[in-house]
mmCIF file of C-alpha atoms in Angstrom:
data_model
loop_
_atom_site.group_PDB
_atom_site.id
_atom_site.type_symbol
_atom_site.label_atom_id
_atom_site.label_comp_id
_atom_site.label_asym_id
_atom_site.label_seq_id
_atom_site.Cartn_x
_atom_site.Cartn_y
_atom_site.Cartn_z
ATOM 1 C CA MET A 1246 80.463 153.421 85.061
ATOM 2 C CA ALA A 1247 79.900 150.151 83.181
ATOM 3 C CA SER A 1248 81.626 147.382 85.037
ATOM 4 C CA LYS A 1249 82.806 144.084 83.691
ATOM 5 C CA ARG A 1250 83.677 140.790 85.269
ATOM 6 C CA PRO A 1251 87.440 140.654 85.654
ATOM 7 C CA ASP A 1252 89.359 137.447 85.027
ATOM 8 C CA SER A 1253 92.036 138.037 87.644
ATOM 9 C CA PHE A 1254 92.244 138.840 91.317
ATOM 10 C CA ASP A 1255 93.233 142.370 92.296
ATOM 11 C CA GLY A 1256 93.174 144.475 95.406
ATOM 12 C CA LEU A 1257 89.463 145.174 95.100
ATOM 13 C CA GLY A 1258 88.564 141.604 95.939
ATOM 14 C CA TYR A 1259 87.560 140.521 92.435
ATOM 15 C CA ARG A 1260 87.769 136.820 91.649
ATOM 16 C CA GLY A 1261 88.838 135.022 88.473
ATOM 17 C CA ARG A 1262 87.144 132.345 86.444
ATOM 18 C CA ASP A 1263 88.870 129.508 88.344
ATOM 19 C CA ASP A 1264 87.467 130.619 91.688
ATOM 20 C CA PRO A 1265 84.329 128.718 92.819
ATOM 21 C CA LEU A 1266 82.637 131.987 93.718
ATOM 22 C CA TYR A 1267 83.224 133.507 90.288
ATOM 23 C CA GLY A 1268 79.919 134.347 88.651
ATOM 24 C CA ALA A 1269 78.133 134.527 92.013
ATOM 25 C CA SER A 1270 78.222 138.341 92.059
ATOM 26 C CA TYR A 1271 74.988 140.218 92.313
ATOM 27 C CA PRO A 1272 73.881 143.706 91.116
ATOM 28 C CA VAL A 1273 72.725 146.129 93.764
ATOM 29 C CA ARG A 1274 70.338 148.995 93.158
ATOM 30 C CA SER A 1275 67.421 150.723 94.777
ATOM 31 C CA ALA A 1276 64.101 148.929 95.060
ATOM 32 C CA GLY A 1277 62.247 151.493 92.911
ATOM 33 C CA ALA A 1278 64.970 152.239 90.377
ATOM 34 C CA PRO A 1279 64.472 151.119 86.779
ATOM 35 C CA ALA A 1280 66.365 148.090 85.616
ATOM 36 C CA GLU A 1281 69.669 149.005 83.956
ATOM 37 C CA PRO A 1282 71.430 145.708 83.378
ATOM 38 C CA GLN A 1283 74.319 147.384 81.604
ATOM 39 C CA HIS A 1284 75.307 149.373 84.750
ATOM 40 C CA HIS A 1285 76.168 147.057 87.639
ATOM 41 C CA HIS A 1286 78.364 147.275 90.699
ATOM 42 C CA TRP A 1287 79.610 143.724 91.101
ATOM 43 C CA VAL A 1288 79.849 142.536 94.673
ATOM 44 C CA THR A 1289 81.775 139.448 95.733
ATOM 45 C CA THR A 1290 80.803 139.123 99.394
ATOM 46 C CA PRO A 1291 79.174 135.836 100.463
ATOM 47 C CA PRO A 1292 75.605 135.888 99.152
ATOM 48 C CA ASP A 1293 74.049 133.896 102.004
ATOM 49 C CA ILE A 1294 74.806 136.430 104.746
ATOM 50 C CA PRO A 1295 71.927 138.941 105.172
ATOM 51 C CA GLY A 1296 73.082 142.557 104.929
ATOM 52 C CA SER A 1297 76.479 141.656 103.512
ATOM 53 C CA ARG A 1298 76.066 143.500 100.206
ATOM 54 C CA ASN A 1299 77.478 146.962 99.591
ATOM 55 C CA LEU A 1300 74.843 149.702 99.432
ATOM 56 C CA HIS A 1301 74.856 153.117 97.837
ATOM 57 C CA PRO A 1302 74.218 156.223 99.963
ATOM 58 C CA GLY A 1303 70.565 156.403 100.912
ATOM 59 C CA GLU A 1304 69.842 152.729 100.356
ATOM 60 C CA ARG A 1305 68.862 150.340 103.113
ATOM 61 C CA THR A 1306 69.326 146.657 103.613
ATOM 62 C CA PRO A 1307 66.286 144.773 102.235
ATOM 63 C CA GLN A 1308 64.540 142.529 104.714
ATOM 64 C CA TYR A 1309 64.046 138.853 104.014
ATOM 65 C CA ASP A 1310 60.254 138.904 104.418
ATOM 66 C CA GLU A 1311 60.002 141.857 102.037
ATOM 67 C CA LEU A 1312 61.913 139.953 99.426
ATOM 68 C CA LEU A 1313 59.731 136.887 99.738
ATOM 69 C CA GLY A 1314 56.639 138.992 99.136
ATOM 70 C CA GLU A 1315 58.080 140.676 96.010
ATOM 71 C CA GLN A 1316 59.127 137.691 93.944
ATOM 72 C CA GLY A 1317 59.354 138.656 90.289
ATOM 73 C CA GLY A 1318 59.060 142.350 91.187
ATOM 74 C CA SER A 1319 62.153 144.467 91.595
ATOM 75 C CA GLY A 1320 65.710 143.646 90.746
ATOM 76 C CA VAL A 1321 66.629 143.532 94.422
ATOM 77 C CA THR A 1322 64.200 140.698 94.936
ATOM 78 C CA ALA A 1323 65.596 138.751 92.018
ATOM 79 C CA GLY A 1324 69.131 139.282 93.207
ATOM 80 C CA TRP A 1325 68.258 138.218 96.733
ATOM 81 C CA ASP A 1326 66.486 135.073 95.541
ATOM 82 C CA ALA A 1327 69.534 134.184 93.491
ATOM 83 C CA ALA A 1328 71.677 134.707 96.554
ATOM 84 C CA LEU A 1329 70.049 131.750 98.280
ATOM 85 C CA PRO A 1330 71.589 128.688 96.605
ATOM 86 C CA GLY A 1331 69.588 126.305 98.756
ATOM 87 C CA GLY A 1332 66.287 128.032 98.046
ATOM 88 C CA PRO A 1333 64.028 128.734 100.990
ATOM 89 C CA PRO A 1334 64.885 127.614 104.515
ATOM 90 C CA ALA A 1335 63.186 124.296 103.749
ATOM 91 C CA GLY A 1336 66.104 123.385 101.499
ATOM 92 C CA ARG A 1337 68.594 124.076 104.241
ATOM 93 C CA SER A 1338 66.521 122.157 106.775
ATOM 94 C CA SER A 1339 66.434 119.248 104.328
ATOM 95 C CA GLU A 1340 70.218 119.398 104.074
ATOM 96 C CA GLN A 1341 70.518 119.401 107.851
ATOM 97 C CA LEU A 1342 68.154 116.427 107.990
ATOM 98 C CA ASN A 1343 70.316 114.557 105.505
ATOM 99 C CA ARG A 1344 73.428 115.266 107.525
ATOM 100 C CA PHE A 1345 71.714 114.117 110.687
ATOM 101 C CA ALA A 1346 70.572 110.967 108.880
ATOM 102 C CA GLY A 1347 74.107 110.266 107.724
ATOM 103 C CA PHE A 1348 75.436 110.748 111.235
ATOM 104 C CA GLY A 1349 72.787 108.403 112.605
ATOM 105 C CA ILE A 1350 73.547 105.746 109.998
ATOM 106 C CA GLY A 1351 77.255 105.877 110.756
ATOM 107 C CA LEU A 1352 76.557 105.739 114.472
ATOM 108 C CA VAL A 1353 74.385 102.639 114.039
ATOM 109 C CA SER A 1354 77.140 100.944 112.049
ATOM 110 C CA LEU A 1355 79.820 101.866 114.587
ATOM 111 C CA PHE A 1356 77.664 100.797 117.544
ATOM 112 C CA THR A 1357 76.844 97.470 115.920
ATOM 113 C CA GLU A 1358 80.424 96.736 114.931
ATOM 114 C CA ASN A 1359 81.979 97.511 118.314
ATOM 115 C CA VAL A 1360 79.234 96.901 120.902
ATOM 116 C CA LEU A 1361 76.430 94.642 119.714
ATOM 117 C CA ALA A 1362 78.798 92.280 117.907
ATOM 118 C CA HIS A 1363 81.212 92.001 120.837
ATOM 119 C CA PRO A 1364 79.691 88.717 122.171
ATOM 120 C CA CYS A 1365 80.458 87.135 118.804
ATOM 121 C CA ILE A 1366 84.058 88.354 119.067
ATOM 122 C CA VAL A 1367 84.357 86.889 122.573
ATOM 123 C CA LEU A 1368 83.073 83.484 121.501
ATOM 124 C CA ARG A 1369 85.169 83.470 118.350
ATOM 125 C CA ARG A 1370 88.378 84.083 120.275
ATOM 126 C CA GLN A 1371 87.493 81.487 122.905
ATOM 127 C CA CYS A 1372 86.900 78.890 120.188
ATOM 128 C CA GLN A 1373 90.167 79.770 118.459
ATOM 129 C CA VAL A 1374 92.296 79.163 121.552
ATOM 130 C CA ASN A 1375 90.343 76.138 122.853
ATOM 131 C CA TYR A 1376 92.074 73.237 121.129
ATOM 132 C CA HIS A 1377 90.398 70.769 123.573
ATOM 133 C CA ALA A 1378 86.891 71.368 122.196
ATOM 134 C CA SER A 1379 85.382 68.678 120.026
ATOM 135 C CA CYS A 1380 82.903 71.102 118.425
ATOM 136 C CA TYR A 1381 84.552 73.636 116.107
ATOM 137 C CA HIS A 1382 81.441 75.860 115.728
ATOM 138 C CA LEU A 1383 81.803 76.281 111.998
ATOM 139 C CA THR A 1384 78.154 77.383 111.651
ATOM 140 C CA PRO A 1385 76.375 80.232 113.444
ATOM 141 C CA PHE A 1386 73.680 77.921 114.833
ATOM 142 C CA SER A 1387 75.954 76.100 117.286
ATOM 143 C CA ALA A 1388 77.693 79.373 118.143
ATOM 144 C CA VAL A 1389 74.403 81.020 119.116
ATOM 145 C CA ALA A 1390 73.573 78.032 121.315
ATOM 146 C CA VAL A 1391 76.846 78.371 123.243
ATOM 147 C CA ILE A 1392 76.332 82.130 123.631
ATOM 148 C CA TYR A 1393 72.928 81.468 125.144
ATOM 149 C CA ALA A 1394 74.369 78.805 127.487
ATOM 150 C CA ILE A 1395 77.147 81.101 128.755
ATOM 151 C CA THR A 1396 74.689 83.957 129.277
ATOM 152 C CA LYS A 1397 72.324 81.717 131.230
ATOM 153 C CA ALA A 1398 75.112 80.450 133.487
ATOM 154 C CA GLN A 1399 77.178 83.608 134.069
ATOM 155 C CA GLY A 1400 74.913 86.476 133.086
ATOM 156 C CA PRO A 1401 75.084 88.930 130.179
ATOM 157 C CA LYS A 1402 78.258 90.494 131.558
ATOM 158 C CA ALA A 1403 80.236 87.442 130.477
ATOM 159 C CA LEU A 1404 79.590 88.261 126.814
ATOM 160 C CA TRP A 1405 80.825 91.862 126.975
ATOM 161 C CA LYS A 1406 84.011 91.222 128.906
ATOM 162 C CA GLY A 1407 87.059 92.998 127.573
ATOM 163 C CA MET A 1408 85.050 95.476 125.521
ATOM 164 C CA GLY A 1409 86.728 98.448 127.180
ATOM 165 C CA SER A 1410 90.165 97.050 126.395
ATOM 166 C CA THR A 1411 89.293 96.694 122.714
ATOM 167 C CA PHE A 1412 88.520 100.426 122.558
ATOM 168 C CA ILE A 1413 91.832 101.141 124.266
ATOM 169 C CA VAL A 1414 93.679 99.042 121.688
ATOM 170 C CA HIS A 1415 91.875 100.915 118.892
ATOM 171 C CA GLY A 1416 92.948 104.216 120.432
ATOM 172 C CA ILE A 1417 96.567 103.091 120.829
ATOM 173 C CA THR A 1418 96.592 101.878 117.241
ATOM 174 C CA LEU A 1419 95.281 105.181 115.872
ATOM 175 C CA GLY A 1420 97.664 107.189 118.047
ATOM 176 C CA ALA A 1421 100.689 105.114 117.063
ATOM 177 C CA GLU A 1422 99.772 105.363 113.399
ATOM 178 C CA GLY A 1423 99.508 109.139 113.594
ATOM 179 C CA ILE A 1424 102.799 109.541 115.480
ATOM 180 C CA ILE A 1425 104.766 107.219 113.185
ATOM 181 C CA SER A 1426 103.353 108.932 110.104
ATOM 182 C CA GLU A 1427 104.196 112.356 111.528
ATOM 183 C CA PHE A 1428 107.868 111.597 112.202
ATOM 184 C CA THR A 1429 108.529 109.434 109.156
ATOM 185 C CA ALA A 1430 107.885 109.625 105.435
ATOM 186 C CA LEU A 1431 105.323 106.807 105.570
ATOM 187 C CA PRO A 1432 101.997 108.083 104.208
ATOM 188 C CA ARG A 1433 98.959 107.641 106.406
ATOM 189 C CA GLU A 1434 96.571 108.009 103.456
ATOM 190 C CA LEU A 1435 97.109 107.067 99.854
ATOM 191 C CA PRO A 1436 96.444 109.734 97.200
ATOM 192 C CA HIS A 1437 94.039 109.119 94.353
ATOM 193 C CA ARG A 1438 96.958 108.304 92.067
ATOM 194 C CA TRP A 1439 99.532 106.480 94.111
ATOM 195 C CA SER A 1440 102.857 104.917 93.245
ATOM 196 C CA TRP A 1441 104.167 101.533 94.305
ATOM 197 C CA LYS A 1442 106.604 103.256 96.663
ATOM 198 C CA GLN A 1443 103.767 105.064 98.400
ATOM 199 C CA LEU A 1444 101.773 101.840 98.646
ATOM 200 C CA ALA A 1445 104.716 99.980 100.171
ATOM 201 C CA GLY A 1446 105.254 102.769 102.702
ATOM 202 C CA HIS A 1447 101.551 102.821 103.561
ATOM 203 C CA LEU A 1448 101.442 99.064 104.171
ATOM 204 C CA LEU A 1449 104.666 99.266 106.172
ATOM 205 C CA LEU A 1450 103.011 101.870 108.380
ATOM 206 C CA LYS A 1451 100.131 99.470 109.069
ATOM 207 C CA GLY A 1452 102.581 96.736 110.017
ATOM 208 C CA LEU A 1453 104.606 98.974 112.334
ATOM 209 C CA THR A 1454 101.415 100.174 114.001
ATOM 210 C CA ALA A 1455 100.370 96.586 114.708
ATOM 211 C CA VAL A 1456 103.801 95.869 116.179
ATOM 212 C CA VAL A 1457 103.579 98.862 118.530
ATOM 213 C CA ALA A 1458 100.092 97.855 119.710
ATOM 214 C CA LEU A 1459 100.989 94.146 120.022
ATOM 215 C CA PRO A 1460 101.565 93.957 123.813
ATOM 216 C CA PHE A 1461 98.300 95.763 124.499
ATOM 217 C CA TYR A 1462 96.501 93.567 121.977
ATOM 218 C CA CYS A 1463 97.739 90.490 123.868
ATOM 219 C CA ALA A 1464 96.448 91.946 127.145
ATOM 220 C CA SER A 1465 93.075 92.699 125.555
ATOM 221 C CA LEU A 1466 92.913 89.148 124.189
ATOM 222 C CA ILE A 1467 93.330 87.751 127.688
ATOM 223 C CA GLU A 1468 90.497 89.922 129.007
ATOM 224 C CA THR A 1469 88.104 88.811 126.271
ATOM 225 C CA VAL A 1470 88.687 85.055 126.647
ATOM 226 C CA GLN A 1471 89.251 84.697 130.404
ATOM 227 C CA SER A 1472 86.293 83.172 132.219
ATOM 228 C CA GLU A 1473 84.250 85.375 134.507
ATOM 229 C CA ILE A 1474 84.354 82.642 137.139
ATOM 230 C CA VAL A 1475 88.045 83.205 137.876
ATOM 231 C CA ARG A 1476 88.005 86.966 137.345
ATOM 232 C CA ASP A 1477 88.526 89.162 140.402
ATOM 233 C CA ASP A 1478 86.248 92.186 140.008
ATOM 234 C CA SER A 1479 87.816 94.003 142.947
ATOM 235 C CA SER A 1480 91.249 94.158 141.330
ATOM 236 C CA SER A 1481 90.151 94.655 137.721
ATOM 237 C CA GLY A 1482 89.957 98.085 136.160
ATOM 238 C CA LEU A 1483 89.538 99.847 132.866
ATOM 239 C CA LEU A 1484 93.266 100.520 132.445
ATOM 240 C CA ASP A 1485 94.334 96.958 133.211
ATOM 241 C CA CYS A 1486 94.930 96.487 129.506
ATOM 242 C CA VAL A 1487 97.557 99.256 129.519
ATOM 243 C CA ARG A 1488 99.200 97.988 132.705
ATOM 244 C CA GLU A 1489 99.312 94.378 131.538
ATOM 245 C CA GLY A 1490 100.617 95.439 128.145
ATOM 246 C CA LEU A 1491 103.466 97.379 129.706
ATOM 247 C CA THR A 1492 104.366 94.485 132.014
ATOM 248 C CA ARG A 1493 104.383 92.126 129.004
ATOM 249 C CA LEU A 1494 106.583 94.557 127.093
ATOM 250 C CA LEU A 1495 109.042 95.188 129.939
ATOM 251 C CA GLY A 1496 109.010 91.634 131.299
ATOM 252 C CA VAL A 1497 108.053 92.641 134.836
ATOM 253 C CA GLY A 1498 105.052 92.043 137.066
ATOM 254 C CA ALA A 1499 103.425 88.709 137.850
ATOM 255 C CA PRO A 1500 105.495 85.707 136.762
ATOM 256 C CA HIS A 1501 104.224 83.769 133.769
ATOM 257 C CA SER A 1502 104.790 80.229 132.666
ATOM 258 C CA ARG A 1503 108.026 79.213 130.991
ATOM 259 C CA ARG A 1504 105.972 78.505 127.888
ATOM 260 C CA LEU A 1505 105.328 82.241 127.451
ATOM 261 C CA LEU A 1506 106.670 83.276 124.074
ATOM 262 C CA PRO A 1507 108.669 86.510 123.780
ATOM 263 C CA LEU A 1508 107.111 89.335 121.829
ATOM 264 C CA SER A 1509 109.773 88.935 119.151
ATOM 265 C CA SER A 1510 108.159 85.614 118.208
ATOM 266 C CA LEU A 1511 104.846 87.391 117.636
ATOM 267 C CA LEU A 1512 106.066 90.291 115.509
ATOM 268 C CA LEU A 1513 105.841 88.459 112.192
ATOM 269 C CA PRO A 1514 102.288 87.059 112.575
ATOM 270 C CA ALA A 1515 101.015 90.346 114.044
ATOM 271 C CA ALA A 1516 102.417 92.505 111.238
ATOM 272 C CA LEU A 1517 101.406 89.992 108.564
ATOM 273 C CA HIS A 1518 97.857 89.785 109.926
ATOM 274 C CA ALA A 1519 97.449 93.571 110.028
ATOM 275 C CA ILE A 1520 98.862 94.159 106.533
ATOM 276 C CA LEU A 1521 96.912 91.372 104.848
ATOM 277 C CA ARG A 1522 93.651 92.286 106.536
ATOM 278 C CA TYR A 1523 93.961 95.961 105.621
ATOM 279 C CA ALA A 1524 95.011 95.261 102.021
ATOM 280 C CA ILE A 1525 92.187 92.795 101.409
ATOM 281 C CA ALA A 1526 89.542 94.983 103.075
ATOM 282 C CA ALA A 1527 90.610 98.110 101.161
ATOM 283 C CA SER A 1528 90.737 96.255 97.832
ATOM 284 C CA VAL A 1529 87.304 94.688 98.271
ATOM 285 C CA GLN A 1530 85.845 98.001 99.418
ATOM 286 C CA ARG A 1531 87.103 99.856 96.352
ATOM 287 C CA ALA A 1532 85.961 97.072 94.051
ATOM 288 C CA ALA A 1533 82.485 97.077 95.620
ATOM 289 C CA LEU A 1534 82.182 100.859 95.210
ATOM 290 C CA TRP A 1535 83.310 100.624 91.577
ATOM 291 C CA LEU A 1536 80.778 97.896 90.827
ATOM 292 C CA HIS A 1537 78.059 99.934 92.528
ATOM 293 C CA GLN A 1538 78.845 102.977 90.398
ATOM 294 C CA GLN A 1539 78.988 100.928 87.220
ATOM 295 C CA GLY A 1540 75.682 99.232 87.944
ATOM 296 C CA ARG A 1541 73.706 102.401 88.587
ATOM 297 C CA LYS A 1542 71.375 103.510 85.809
ATOM 298 C CA HIS A 1543 71.135 107.050 87.139
ATOM 299 C CA ARG A 1544 73.727 109.344 88.608
ATOM 300 C CA ALA A 1545 73.968 109.304 92.385
ATOM 301 C CA ASP A 1546 72.363 112.215 94.192
ATOM 302 C CA PRO A 1547 74.783 113.572 96.851
ATOM 303 C CA SER A 1548 71.878 115.138 98.757
ATOM 304 C CA ASN A 1549 70.178 111.772 99.155
ATOM 305 C CA PRO A 1550 71.469 109.928 102.253
ATOM 306 C CA LEU A 1551 70.737 106.598 100.578
ATOM 307 C CA ASP A 1552 73.200 107.479 97.810
ATOM 308 C CA ALA A 1553 75.675 109.397 99.950
ATOM 309 C CA TYR A 1554 76.248 107.042 102.887
ATOM 310 C CA PHE A 1555 74.975 103.515 102.318
ATOM 311 C CA PRO A 1556 77.222 102.537 99.388
ATOM 312 C CA GLU A 1557 80.348 103.285 101.423
ATOM 313 C CA LEU A 1558 79.005 101.533 104.520
ATOM 314 C CA ALA A 1559 77.992 98.481 102.517
ATOM 315 C CA ALA A 1560 81.382 98.394 100.767
ATOM 316 C CA ALA A 1561 83.204 98.676 104.108
ATOM 317 C CA TRP A 1562 81.041 95.866 105.501
ATOM 318 C CA ALA A 1563 81.841 93.626 102.537
ATOM 319 C CA GLY A 1564 85.558 94.445 102.727
ATOM 320 C CA SER A 1565 85.797 93.616 106.426
ATOM 321 C CA LEU A 1566 83.851 90.385 105.947
ATOM 322 C CA VAL A 1567 86.051 89.100 103.121
ATOM 323 C CA ALA A 1568 89.235 90.163 104.924
ATOM 324 C CA ASP A 1569 88.290 88.440 108.195
ATOM 325 C CA MET A 1570 87.332 85.279 106.332
ATOM 326 C CA MET A 1571 90.617 85.121 104.440
ATOM 327 C CA VAL A 1572 92.923 85.870 107.389
ATOM 328 C CA PHE A 1573 90.956 83.711 109.844
ATOM 329 C CA PRO A 1574 93.603 80.913 109.942
ATOM 330 C CA LEU A 1575 96.341 83.478 110.556
ATOM 331 C CA GLU A 1576 94.254 85.077 113.322
ATOM 332 C CA THR A 1577 93.775 81.674 114.996
ATOM 333 C CA THR A 1578 97.532 81.120 114.976
ATOM 334 C CA LEU A 1579 98.258 84.609 116.330
ATOM 335 C CA HIS A 1580 95.767 84.230 119.174
ATOM 336 C CA ARG A 1581 97.144 80.876 120.263
ATOM 337 C CA LEU A 1582 100.696 82.153 120.281
ATOM 338 C CA SER A 1583 99.687 85.321 122.168
ATOM 339 C CA LEU A 1584 97.842 83.385 124.876
ATOM 340 C CA GLN A 1585 100.392 80.643 125.427
ATOM 341 C CA GLY A 1586 102.022 80.706 128.845
ATOM 342 C CA THR A 1587 99.728 83.387 130.322
ATOM 343 C CA ARG A 1588 97.922 80.923 132.652
ATOM 344 C CA THR A 1589 94.515 81.943 131.312
ATOM 345 C CA ILE A 1590 91.354 80.015 132.199
ATOM 346 C CA ILE A 1591 88.680 80.044 129.498
ATOM 347 C CA ASP A 1592 85.072 78.871 129.288
ATOM 348 C CA ALA A 1593 84.207 75.553 127.724
ATOM 349 C CA THR A 1594 82.897 76.104 124.217
ATOM 350 C CA ASP A 1595 81.343 72.628 123.917
ATOM 351 C CA GLY A 1596 78.415 73.729 126.079
ATOM 352 C CA VAL A 1597 77.576 74.113 129.731
ATOM 353 C CA VAL A 1598 78.496 71.230 131.994
ATOM 354 C CA VAL A 1599 77.036 71.138 135.487
ATOM 355 C CA THR A 1600 79.781 70.517 138.019
ATOM 356 C CA GLY A 1601 79.274 70.236 141.741
ATOM 357 C CA SER A 1602 76.326 71.798 143.511
ATOM 358 C CA GLY A 1603 76.817 75.291 142.130
ATOM 359 C CA GLY A 1604 75.929 74.469 138.560
ATOM 360 C CA SER A 1605 78.952 76.345 137.232
ATOM 361 C CA PRO A 1606 80.059 75.891 133.630
ATOM 362 C CA LEU A 1607 83.214 73.916 132.985
ATOM 363 C CA VAL A 1608 86.381 75.971 132.563
ATOM 364 C CA LEU A 1609 89.600 74.902 130.894
ATOM 365 C CA PRO A 1610 93.229 76.052 131.113
ATOM 366 C CA VAL A 1611 95.203 76.924 127.997
ATOM 367 C CA ASN A 1612 98.247 74.628 127.946
ATOM 368 C CA THR A 1613 99.666 74.864 124.446
ATOM 369 C CA GLN A 1614 103.278 73.956 123.659
ATOM 370 C CA TYR A 1615 104.107 75.801 120.449
ATOM 371 C CA ASP A 1616 107.692 76.833 119.745
ATOM 372 C CA GLY A 1617 106.914 79.505 117.179
ATOM 373 C CA PHE A 1618 104.758 80.659 114.304
ATOM 374 C CA PHE A 1619 105.542 77.960 111.756
ATOM 375 C CA GLU A 1620 105.529 75.177 114.328
ATOM 376 C CA CYS A 1621 102.053 76.318 115.424
ATOM 377 C CA LEU A 1622 100.801 76.157 111.827
ATOM 378 C CA HIS A 1623 102.119 72.617 111.374
ATOM 379 C CA ALA A 1624 100.768 71.458 114.745
ATOM 380 C CA ILE A 1625 97.234 72.708 114.069
ATOM 381 C CA ARG A 1626 97.260 71.146 110.635
ATOM 382 C CA ARG A 1627 98.562 67.812 111.922
ATOM 383 C CA ARG A 1628 96.407 67.420 115.055
ATOM 384 C CA GLU A 1629 93.164 69.201 114.188
ATOM 385 C CA GLY A 1630 93.081 69.176 110.420
ATOM 386 C CA GLY A 1631 92.408 72.087 108.095
ATOM 387 C CA SER A 1632 89.140 72.889 109.851
ATOM 388 C CA GLY A 1633 91.095 73.496 113.057
ATOM 389 C CA PHE A 1634 92.138 76.867 111.666
ATOM 390 C CA TYR A 1635 88.458 77.851 111.421
ATOM 391 C CA ARG A 1636 87.340 77.191 114.984
ATOM 392 C CA GLY A 1637 84.666 79.745 115.844
ATOM 393 C CA PHE A 1638 83.987 80.627 112.213
ATOM 394 C CA GLY A 1639 80.250 80.471 112.925
ATOM 395 C CA ALA A 1640 80.621 83.322 115.409
ATOM 396 C CA LEU A 1641 82.211 85.419 112.662
ATOM 397 C CA VAL A 1642 79.276 84.673 110.358
ATOM 398 C CA ALA A 1643 76.817 85.619 113.119
ATOM 399 C CA GLN A 1644 78.729 88.859 113.768
ATOM 400 C CA TYR A 1645 78.544 90.082 110.181
ATOM 401 C CA ALA A 1646 74.999 88.814 109.732
ATOM 402 C CA LEU A 1647 73.922 90.959 112.680
ATOM 403 C CA HIS A 1648 75.822 93.951 111.343
ATOM 404 C CA GLY A 1649 74.365 93.573 107.857
ATOM 405 C CA ALA A 1650 70.828 93.089 109.162
ATOM 406 C CA LEU A 1651 70.963 96.299 111.197
ATOM 407 C CA LEU A 1652 72.376 98.244 108.253
ATOM 408 C CA ALA A 1653 69.553 96.960 106.058
ATOM 409 C CA ALA A 1654 66.995 97.868 108.731
ATOM 410 C CA ALA A 1655 68.441 101.379 109.045
ATOM 411 C CA ARG A 1656 68.343 101.801 105.269
ATOM 412 C CA THR A 1657 64.714 100.676 105.097
ATOM 413 C CA LEU A 1658 63.721 102.987 107.941
ATOM 414 C CA LEU A 1659 65.476 105.952 106.368
ATOM 415 C CA ARG A 1660 63.815 105.276 103.003
ATOM 416 C CA LEU A 1661 60.402 105.258 104.658
ATOM 417 C CA LEU A 1662 61.164 108.526 106.437
ATOM 418 C CA LEU A 1663 62.271 110.143 103.201
ATOM 419 C CA LEU A 1664 59.115 108.966 101.407
ATOM 420 C CA ASP A 1665 56.954 110.334 104.204
ATOM 421 C CA GLY A 1666 58.810 113.643 103.996
ATOM 422 C CA LYS A 1667 58.165 113.894 100.250
ATOM 423 C CA HIS A 1668 54.455 113.124 100.588
ATOM 424 C CA SER A 1669 53.900 115.508 103.496
#
């Protein structure tokens, strides 16, 4: 019976023209039978599963090694070769290698952003809240010198303090965002064609998420800037960030100074910082990807890891850099307000000063007297000048320089590996 390709789906499992598997059907006949292209039994089972095709009585499933040795021979061989969209197993191994390369590239970026760059985050926050310091560390050269001095005096542990709490805050932020999006109409992701109402709801979700995570963010800030000299290792734990955040939220636990601002005074700067940073980073990232696509002379190859992963990573890096630079004054204000009244002792960011016989670095208390968000802005501008908002900016430059350098090194290494694979 002469069969034809149907254009609709019926009970026999046929697929229409809109289905991605339409046209991927394969004729089945005996290995020694003459070719009769006008008489086919169209089969729609997945072509990459050995033995998945329907056979007539008396036929057997062709073996893969038989088919490789009969290329260009029988119709079964031709059908079986067509059933392997990736070609021989080398194609599939190449695809697996590309996926592994993409996973490795993403892992390098994530590790650099959250682990290797953490000392720069620690120093940046310490500079932002240290209004006593005469050196603002606006360049990465002075920032690197202070990092070296703190490491020499207190050990490498002093530069990675509070790293566990930052991961906890990230987890709380993601969890709160998912829960709020699930029980409200606020979209967690914007569609390709979004409306202004969807955009407003999406940005509102980011602001509400920052508000929910605010008490835990304040606790994490204290852990990252507090000096290791006054830290009690016996009473500190991984979940101290959660405990301190809950005590700050409920107003219980160890008494704080009267200068401690209520969380209601921090809601506006926290939400504004989160919304502005996300909006700027997302806009710059999309613009960078658009410029990359417009500037390419050839079409990107999705199977090439250099085309599939690096443009997005580079665009995300550029978006985060521009966003952190633009909201840096707002971040300085938020950190000072969050730390006020918590009786936190920080390291001196002007350098190491030998005191007494122990050779310990000088530590300073945080004794700010701000009444609120706008008063803090005016006070910094009046007493420290416009550059006072950018204390520790050199640490930010060093952070993104390190991140960018490692991404460039990973890209160069991957390109060399791909070239070696092509030549071998």
